Amino acid sequence: MKYGIAGVSALVVLLLATACSKQEGQKTKAPIRVKTEVAATSFNGKGTTYVGIVEEREATAVSFTGMGVVKRMLVDEGQAVRRGQLIAEMDDTQARNLLKGAEAAMVQANDALQRYGMLHDNGSLPEVQWVEVQSKVAQARSQLDVARKNLADCRLTAPVSGIIGRKQVGAGETALPSQAVVSILDISTVKVKAAIPEAEIGNIGQHTPSTIWVEAVGGTYRGGTIEKGVQADALTHTYDIRISVANNGLRLMPGMVAEVRLDTGAGSHSLQGQVNLPLAAVQKKADGTLFVWTVDQDSTAHRTTVITGPTSGNRVAVSSGIGAGQRVVTEGYQKLSEGTKVAY
């Protein structure tokens, strides 16, 4: 088939447009979101090692009781607040107008009570009408109390002392009744949560000695009382424990990754001084070799062959393949392929 010059030009334009559209589609493909961990060596100590997450001791959601537009937000995330401190203010124009109306109604009702009271004392006012006047005074007083409370509710104060966790509503946005505006976290004492395999949970008691290393603050902490979960995760067959840790100086913040060492006395392996990763991060190829997904500085994922050593709790030593400081995918690797862009 022969094409004229015009036909060839149109075909070239069509092919270029198709190629460009494919390239644009490839460029706009969103990276796959995963969870990662930077490979590191265990800290000194005896016992079994687990990965933990720092949690607040208690979280309090703070909200307005009515609906309205937020006029001012007076706190920021991470800010320490005291009980009774003003957090936010809602536009109170309508509440003030209602209060003025209720105050006027109260004045009118009291004036009527005074005038009809003299007639009642003289015996010139029927008892039924006197009761009606008193009822109107009580209604006006009730409406005044409600109006005052509505105005006071336009100011949101902290019910407890703590740290502002997350702001859910900003200035200029409409707050709904019972919608959390901010959360206040009590971190005077924190809890470190760790998942324990079902085969090892029986070795842990309420007072099992524990040592906790938090890389984010470069500190080691001694754990306190341990709370044991009673229901296993259906997929991983692990039980959650929470270790109470005194947070002097408020350096430990919710979400920080911790390395938890429990001295169960079970004679388990130690990973001291060895690069180690969560067991779930290590995958097996069809030929039996082991690998992990590592992430380069350009956020691309690569399959990296590794050789593992002893396990301790839910972690395994890596003797070859990766070194300390390399970023490894720990969750979300099911959709990865060589060179995939990831977000973490």
CSV table of C-alpha atoms in Angstrom, one decimal:
chain,number,residue,atom,x,y,z
A,1,MET,CA,0.0,0.0,0.0
A,2,LYS,CA,1.4,3.4,-0.9
A,3,TYR,CA,0.9,6.5,1.1
A,4,GLY,CA,1.1,10.1,-0.2
A,5,ILE,CA,3.3,12.7,1.5
A,6,ALA,CA,0.2,13.9,3.5
A,7,GLY,CA,-0.7,10.4,4.6
A,8,VAL,CA,2.9,9.6,5.7
A,9,SER,CA,2.9,12.9,7.7
A,10,ALA,CA,-0.4,12.1,9.4
A,11,LEU,CA,0.8,8.6,10.3
A,12,VAL,CA,4.1,9.9,11.8
A,13,VAL,CA,2.1,12.5,13.8
A,14,LEU,CA,-0.2,9.7,15.0
A,15,LEU,CA,2.6,7.4,16.1
A,16,LEU,CA,4.4,10.3,17.9
A,17,ALA,CA,1.2,11.2,19.7
A,18,THR,CA,0.7,7.6,20.8
A,19,ALA,CA,4.3,7.3,22.0
A,20,CYS,CA,4.0,10.5,23.9
A,21,SER,CA,0.7,9.5,25.5
A,22,LYS,CA,2.3,6.2,26.6
A,23,GLN,CA,5.3,8.0,28.0
A,24,GLU,CA,3.0,10.4,29.9
A,25,GLY,CA,1.1,7.5,31.3
A,26,GLN,CA,4.3,5.9,32.5
A,27,LYS,CA,5.5,9.2,34.0
A,28,THR,CA,2.3,9.7,35.9
A,29,LYS,CA,2.3,6.1,37.4
A,30,ALA,CA,2.2,6.6,41.2
A,31,PRO,CA,4.9,4.9,43.3
A,32,ILE,CA,3.9,1.9,45.4
A,33,ARG,CA,3.6,2.8,49.1
A,34,VAL,CA,5.6,0.4,51.4
A,35,LYS,CA,7.0,0.3,54.9
A,36,THR,CA,10.8,0.2,55.3
A,37,GLU,CA,13.4,-0.1,57.9
A,38,VAL,CA,17.1,0.9,57.9
A,39,ALA,CA,19.2,-2.1,58.7
A,40,ALA,CA,21.2,-1.7,61.9
A,41,THR,CA,23.0,-3.8,64.5
A,42,SER,CA,21.5,-4.8,67.8
A,43,PHE,CA,22.5,-3.0,70.9
A,44,ASN,CA,24.3,-4.8,73.7
A,45,GLY,CA,22.4,-6.9,76.2
A,46,LYS,CA,21.1,-10.4,76.8
A,47,GLY,CA,17.8,-11.9,75.8
A,48,THR,CA,15.4,-12.1,72.8
A,49,THR,CA,15.1,-9.1,70.5
A,50,TYR,CA,11.8,-7.8,69.0
A,51,VAL,CA,10.8,-4.7,67.0
A,52,GLY,CA,8.5,-2.3,68.9
A,53,ILE,CA,6.6,0.9,68.4
A,54,VAL,CA,6.2,3.7,70.9
A,55,GLU,CA,2.6,4.6,71.8
A,56,GLU,CA,1.1,7.2,74.0
A,57,ARG,CA,-0.2,6.2,77.4
A,58,GLU,CA,-3.6,7.7,76.6
A,59,ALA,CA,-5.1,9.8,73.8
A,60,THR,CA,-8.0,12.2,74.4
A,61,ALA,CA,-10.1,13.5,71.4
A,62,VAL,CA,-11.2,17.1,72.0
A,63,SER,CA,-14.2,18.5,70.2
A,64,PHE,CA,-16.8,21.3,70.2
A,65,THR,CA,-20.3,20.4,71.4
A,66,GLY,CA,-22.0,22.4,68.6
A,67,MET,CA,-21.5,23.2,64.9
A,68,GLY,CA,-19.8,26.3,63.7
A,69,VAL,CA,-16.9,27.9,61.8
A,70,VAL,CA,-13.6,27.7,63.7
A,71,LYS,CA,-12.3,31.3,64.1
A,72,ARG,CA,-8.9,30.6,65.7
A,73,MET,CA,-6.6,27.7,66.4
A,74,LEU,CA,-4.3,28.5,69.2
A,75,VAL,CA,-2.1,25.3,69.4
A,76,ASP,CA,0.2,23.5,67.0
A,77,GLU,CA,1.0,19.8,66.7
A,78,GLY,CA,3.6,18.7,69.2
A,79,GLN,CA,2.9,21.6,71.6
A,80,ALA,CA,2.5,21.0,75.3
A,81,VAL,CA,-0.8,22.1,76.8
A,82,ARG,CA,-2.1,22.4,80.3
A,83,ARG,CA,-5.5,21.4,81.5
A,84,GLY,CA,-7.9,24.3,81.0
A,85,GLN,CA,-5.7,26.0,78.4
A,86,LEU,CA,-7.6,27.6,75.4
A,87,ILE,CA,-7.2,25.5,72.3
A,88,ALA,CA,-9.5,26.9,69.7
A,89,GLU,CA,-12.4,29.4,69.3
A,90,MET,CA,-15.5,29.2,67.2
A,91,ASP,CA,-17.3,32.2,65.6
A,92,ASP,CA,-19.6,33.3,68.4
A,93,THR,CA,-21.6,36.0,66.6
A,94,GLN,CA,-24.9,34.0,66.7
A,95,ALA,CA,-24.3,32.8,70.3
A,96,ARG,CA,-23.8,36.4,71.5
A,97,ASN,CA,-27.0,37.5,69.7
A,98,LEU,CA,-29.0,34.7,71.3
A,99,LEU,CA,-27.5,35.6,74.7
A,100,LYS,CA,-28.6,39.3,74.3
A,101,GLY,CA,-32.2,38.1,73.4
A,102,ALA,CA,-32.2,35.8,76.4
A,103,GLU,CA,-31.0,38.6,78.7
A,104,ALA,CA,-33.7,40.9,77.4
A,105,ALA,CA,-36.4,38.2,78.0
A,106,MET,CA,-35.1,37.7,81.5
A,107,VAL,CA,-35.3,41.4,82.3
A,108,GLN,CA,-38.9,41.5,80.9
A,109,ALA,CA,-39.9,38.4,83.0
A,110,ASN,CA,-38.4,39.9,86.2
A,111,ASP,CA,-40.2,43.2,85.6
A,112,ALA,CA,-43.5,41.4,85.1
A,113,LEU,CA,-42.9,39.4,88.3
A,114,GLN,CA,-42.3,42.5,90.3
A,115,ARG,CA,-45.4,44.3,89.0
A,116,TYR,CA,-47.7,41.3,89.3
A,117,GLY,CA,-46.2,40.5,92.7
A,118,MET,CA,-47.7,43.7,94.2
A,119,LEU,CA,-51.1,42.8,92.8
A,120,HIS,CA,-50.8,39.3,94.2
A,121,ASP,CA,-49.8,40.6,97.6
A,122,ASN,CA,-52.9,42.8,97.6
A,123,GLY,CA,-55.1,39.9,96.6
A,124,SER,CA,-56.0,41.5,93.3
A,125,LEU,CA,-54.4,38.8,91.1
A,126,PRO,CA,-55.9,35.3,90.6
A,127,GLU,CA,-53.6,32.5,91.7
A,128,VAL,CA,-53.6,30.9,88.3
A,129,GLN,CA,-52.3,34.1,86.7
A,130,TRP,CA,-49.6,34.4,89.4
A,131,VAL,CA,-48.4,30.9,88.7
A,132,GLU,CA,-48.3,31.7,85.0
A,133,VAL,CA,-46.1,34.7,85.7
A,134,GLN,CA,-43.7,32.6,87.8
A,135,SER,CA,-43.5,30.0,85.1
A,136,LYS,CA,-42.5,32.6,82.5
A,137,VAL,CA,-39.7,33.7,84.8
A,138,ALA,CA,-38.4,30.1,85.2
A,139,GLN,CA,-38.5,29.7,81.4
A,140,ALA,CA,-36.6,32.9,80.8
A,141,ARG,CA,-34.0,31.9,83.4
A,142,SER,CA,-33.6,28.5,81.7
A,143,GLN,CA,-33.2,30.0,78.3
A,144,LEU,CA,-30.6,32.4,79.7
A,145,ASP,CA,-28.6,29.6,81.1
A,146,VAL,CA,-28.6,27.7,77.8
A,147,ALA,CA,-27.5,30.9,75.9
A,148,ARG,CA,-24.6,31.4,78.3
A,149,LYS,CA,-23.5,27.8,77.9
A,150,ASN,CA,-23.7,28.1,74.1
A,151,LEU,CA,-21.5,31.1,74.2
A,152,ALA,CA,-19.0,29.4,76.6
A,153,ASP,CA,-19.0,26.3,74.3
A,154,CYS,CA,-17.6,28.5,71.5
A,155,ARG,CA,-14.3,28.3,73.4
A,156,LEU,CA,-12.6,24.9,73.4
A,157,THR,CA,-10.2,24.2,76.3
A,158,ALA,CA,-8.0,21.3,77.1
A,159,PRO,CA,-9.7,18.7,79.4
A,160,VAL,CA,-6.3,17.2,80.3
A,161,SER,CA,-2.6,18.1,80.2
A,162,GLY,CA,-0.5,16.6,77.5
A,163,ILE,CA,0.9,17.0,74.0
A,164,ILE,CA,-1.1,18.0,70.9
A,165,GLY,CA,-1.1,15.0,68.7
A,166,ARG,CA,-2.9,15.8,65.4
A,167,LYS,CA,-5.0,18.8,64.4
A,168,GLN,CA,-8.1,17.6,62.5
A,169,VAL,CA,-9.7,21.0,61.9
A,170,GLY,CA,-8.1,24.3,60.9
A,171,ALA,CA,-9.2,28.0,61.1
A,172,GLY,CA,-11.9,28.8,58.7
A,173,GLU,CA,-13.2,25.2,58.5
A,174,THR,CA,-16.6,24.1,59.9
A,175,ALA,CA,-16.5,21.9,63.0
A,176,LEU,CA,-19.3,19.4,63.6
A,177,PRO,CA,-20.6,18.3,66.9
A,178,SER,CA,-18.4,15.6,68.5
A,179,GLN,CA,-15.9,15.9,65.6
A,180,ALA,CA,-12.3,15.7,66.9
A,181,VAL,CA,-10.6,19.1,66.5
A,182,VAL,CA,-7.3,17.9,68.1
A,183,SER,CA,-6.1,14.9,70.1
A,184,ILE,CA,-4.2,15.4,73.3
A,185,LEU,CA,-1.6,12.7,74.1
A,186,ASP,CA,-0.5,11.8,77.6
A,187,ILE,CA,3.2,10.8,77.1
A,188,SER,CA,4.4,11.3,80.6
A,189,THR,CA,4.6,7.5,80.5
A,190,VAL,CA,4.6,5.7,77.2
A,191,LYS,CA,4.0,2.2,76.1
A,192,VAL,CA,6.1,0.2,73.7
A,193,LYS,CA,4.1,-2.3,71.7
A,194,ALA,CA,5.8,-5.4,70.3
A,195,ALA,CA,4.4,-8.6,68.5
A,196,ILE,CA,5.5,-11.8,70.1
A,197,PRO,CA,5.3,-15.2,68.3
A,198,GLU,CA,2.8,-17.6,69.9
A,199,ALA,CA,5.6,-20.1,70.7
A,200,GLU,CA,7.4,-17.5,72.8
A,201,ILE,CA,4.5,-15.6,74.5
A,202,GLY,CA,4.4,-18.1,77.3
A,203,ASN,CA,7.9,-17.1,78.4
A,204,ILE,CA,6.9,-13.5,79.0
A,205,GLY,CA,5.3,-12.4,82.3
A,206,GLN,CA,4.1,-9.2,83.8
A,207,HIS,CA,7.5,-8.4,85.3
A,208,THR,CA,9.8,-9.9,82.7
A,209,PRO,CA,13.0,-7.7,82.6
A,210,SER,CA,13.2,-5.6,79.4
A,211,THR,CA,15.6,-3.1,77.9
A,212,ILE,CA,14.5,-0.8,75.1
A,213,TRP,CA,16.7,1.0,72.6
A,214,VAL,CA,15.2,3.9,70.6
A,215,GLU,CA,17.5,5.0,67.7
A,216,ALA,CA,15.6,8.3,67.1
A,217,VAL,CA,16.7,9.7,70.5
A,218,GLY,CA,19.8,7.6,70.9
A,219,GLY,CA,18.7,6.3,74.3
A,220,THR,CA,18.3,3.1,76.2
A,221,TYR,CA,15.4,2.7,78.6
A,222,ARG,CA,14.5,0.1,81.2
A,223,GLY,CA,11.0,-1.3,80.7
A,224,GLY,CA,8.4,-1.6,83.4
A,225,THR,CA,5.2,-3.6,83.7
A,226,ILE,CA,4.1,-5.6,80.7
A,227,GLU,CA,0.6,-6.0,79.5
A,228,LYS,CA,-0.1,-9.1,77.4
A,229,GLY,CA,-2.7,-9.4,74.7
A,230,VAL,CA,-5.0,-12.4,74.9
A,231,GLN,CA,-6.0,-12.6,71.3
A,232,ALA,CA,-3.6,-13.6,68.5
A,233,ASP,CA,-3.3,-12.0,65.1
A,234,ALA,CA,-5.1,-14.4,62.7
A,235,LEU,CA,-2.4,-14.0,60.0
A,236,THR,CA,0.9,-13.7,61.9
A,237,HIS,CA,-0.1,-15.8,64.9
A,238,THR,CA,1.6,-13.2,67.2
A,239,TYR,CA,0.4,-11.6,70.4
A,240,ASP,CA,0.8,-7.9,71.2
A,241,ILE,CA,2.5,-6.9,74.4
A,242,ARG,CA,2.8,-3.3,75.7
A,243,ILE,CA,5.7,-2.4,78.0
A,244,SER,CA,5.3,0.7,80.3
A,245,VAL,CA,8.3,3.1,80.0
A,246,ALA,CA,8.9,6.2,82.0
A,247,ASN,CA,9.4,9.1,79.6
A,248,ASN,CA,11.5,11.6,81.5
A,249,GLY,CA,12.1,14.7,79.5
A,250,LEU,CA,9.3,13.7,77.1
A,251,ARG,CA,11.8,12.6,74.4
A,252,LEU,CA,9.9,9.5,73.4
A,253,MET,CA,7.2,10.3,70.9
A,254,PRO,CA,4.4,8.1,69.5
A,255,GLY,CA,5.4,6.3,66.4
A,256,MET,CA,9.1,6.0,67.1
A,257,VAL,CA,10.6,2.6,66.3
A,258,ALA,CA,12.2,0.7,69.2
A,259,GLU,CA,14.3,-2.4,69.6
A,260,VAL,CA,13.0,-4.4,72.6
A,261,ARG,CA,15.1,-6.9,74.4
A,262,LEU,CA,13.3,-9.3,76.8
A,263,ASP,CA,15.3,-11.4,79.2
A,264,THR,CA,13.1,-14.4,79.2
A,265,GLY,CA,15.8,-16.8,80.4
A,266,ALA,CA,14.8,-19.1,77.6
A,267,GLY,CA,18.4,-19.4,76.3
A,268,SER,CA,17.6,-17.9,72.9
A,269,HIS,CA,20.1,-16.6,70.4
A,270,SER,CA,21.5,-13.1,70.7
A,271,LEU,CA,21.9,-10.8,67.7
A,272,GLN,CA,24.3,-8.6,69.5
A,273,GLY,CA,26.5,-6.7,67.0
A,274,GLN,CA,24.9,-8.3,63.9
A,275,VAL,CA,22.9,-6.6,61.2
A,276,ASN,CA,19.3,-7.9,61.6
A,277,LEU,CA,15.9,-7.5,60.0
A,278,PRO,CA,12.3,-8.6,60.7
A,279,LEU,CA,11.7,-12.2,59.6
A,280,ALA,CA,8.9,-11.0,57.4
A,281,ALA,CA,11.2,-8.9,55.3
A,282,VAL,CA,13.2,-12.0,54.1
A,283,GLN,CA,11.7,-13.8,51.0
A,284,LYS,CA,12.6,-17.1,49.3
A,285,LYS,CA,13.0,-17.6,45.6
A,286,ALA,CA,11.9,-20.8,43.7
A,287,ASP,CA,15.5,-22.1,43.9
A,288,GLY,CA,15.6,-21.7,47.6
A,289,THR,CA,17.9,-18.7,47.8
A,290,LEU,CA,16.8,-15.9,50.1
A,291,PHE,CA,16.4,-12.2,49.2
A,292,VAL,CA,15.1,-8.9,50.5
A,293,TRP,CA,13.8,-5.8,48.7
A,294,THR,CA,16.3,-2.9,49.2
A,295,VAL,CA,15.6,0.7,48.3
A,296,ASP,CA,18.1,3.0,46.7
A,297,GLN,CA,18.5,6.7,47.2
A,298,ASP,CA,16.4,7.3,44.1
A,299,SER,CA,13.5,5.4,45.7
A,300,THR,CA,13.7,2.4,43.4
A,301,ALA,CA,13.4,-1.2,44.8
A,302,HIS,CA,15.8,-3.9,44.0
A,303,ARG,CA,15.9,-7.7,44.8
A,304,THR,CA,19.0,-8.3,46.9
A,305,THR,CA,20.2,-11.8,47.7
A,306,VAL,CA,21.1,-12.4,51.4
A,307,ILE,CA,22.4,-15.1,53.7
A,308,THR,CA,20.8,-15.2,57.1
A,309,GLY,CA,22.1,-16.3,60.5
A,310,PRO,CA,20.3,-17.1,63.8
A,311,THR,CA,16.9,-15.8,64.7
A,312,SER,CA,15.9,-14.0,67.9
A,313,GLY,CA,12.2,-13.4,68.4
A,314,ASN,CA,10.8,-12.0,65.3
A,315,ARG,CA,14.1,-10.9,63.9
A,316,VAL,CA,16.9,-12.6,61.9
A,317,ALA,CA,20.6,-11.9,61.6
A,318,VAL,CA,21.8,-11.1,58.0
A,319,SER,CA,25.4,-12.3,57.6
A,320,SER,CA,25.8,-11.4,53.9
A,321,GLY,CA,24.1,-9.3,51.2
A,322,ILE,CA,23.3,-6.1,53.0
A,323,GLY,CA,25.0,-3.9,55.6
A,324,ALA,CA,24.0,-1.4,58.3
A,325,GLY,CA,22.4,1.7,56.9
A,326,GLN,CA,20.7,0.1,53.9
A,327,ARG,CA,16.9,0.6,53.6
A,328,VAL,CA,14.9,-2.6,53.4
A,329,VAL,CA,11.2,-3.0,52.6
A,330,THR,CA,9.4,-4.7,55.5
A,331,GLU,CA,5.7,-4.4,54.4
A,332,GLY,CA,4.0,-4.0,51.0
A,333,TYR,CA,6.6,-5.9,48.9
A,334,GLN,CA,4.0,-8.1,47.3
A,335,LYS,CA,3.5,-5.7,44.4
A,336,LEU,CA,7.1,-4.9,43.8
A,337,SER,CA,9.2,-5.8,40.8
A,338,GLU,CA,12.8,-4.9,39.9
A,339,GLY,CA,13.2,-1.2,39.6
A,340,THR,CA,9.8,-0.3,40.9
A,341,LYS,CA,9.5,3.2,42.3
A,342,VAL,CA,8.3,3.2,46.0
A,343,ALA,CA,7.2,5.7,48.6
A,344,TYR,CA,7.8,5.2,52.3
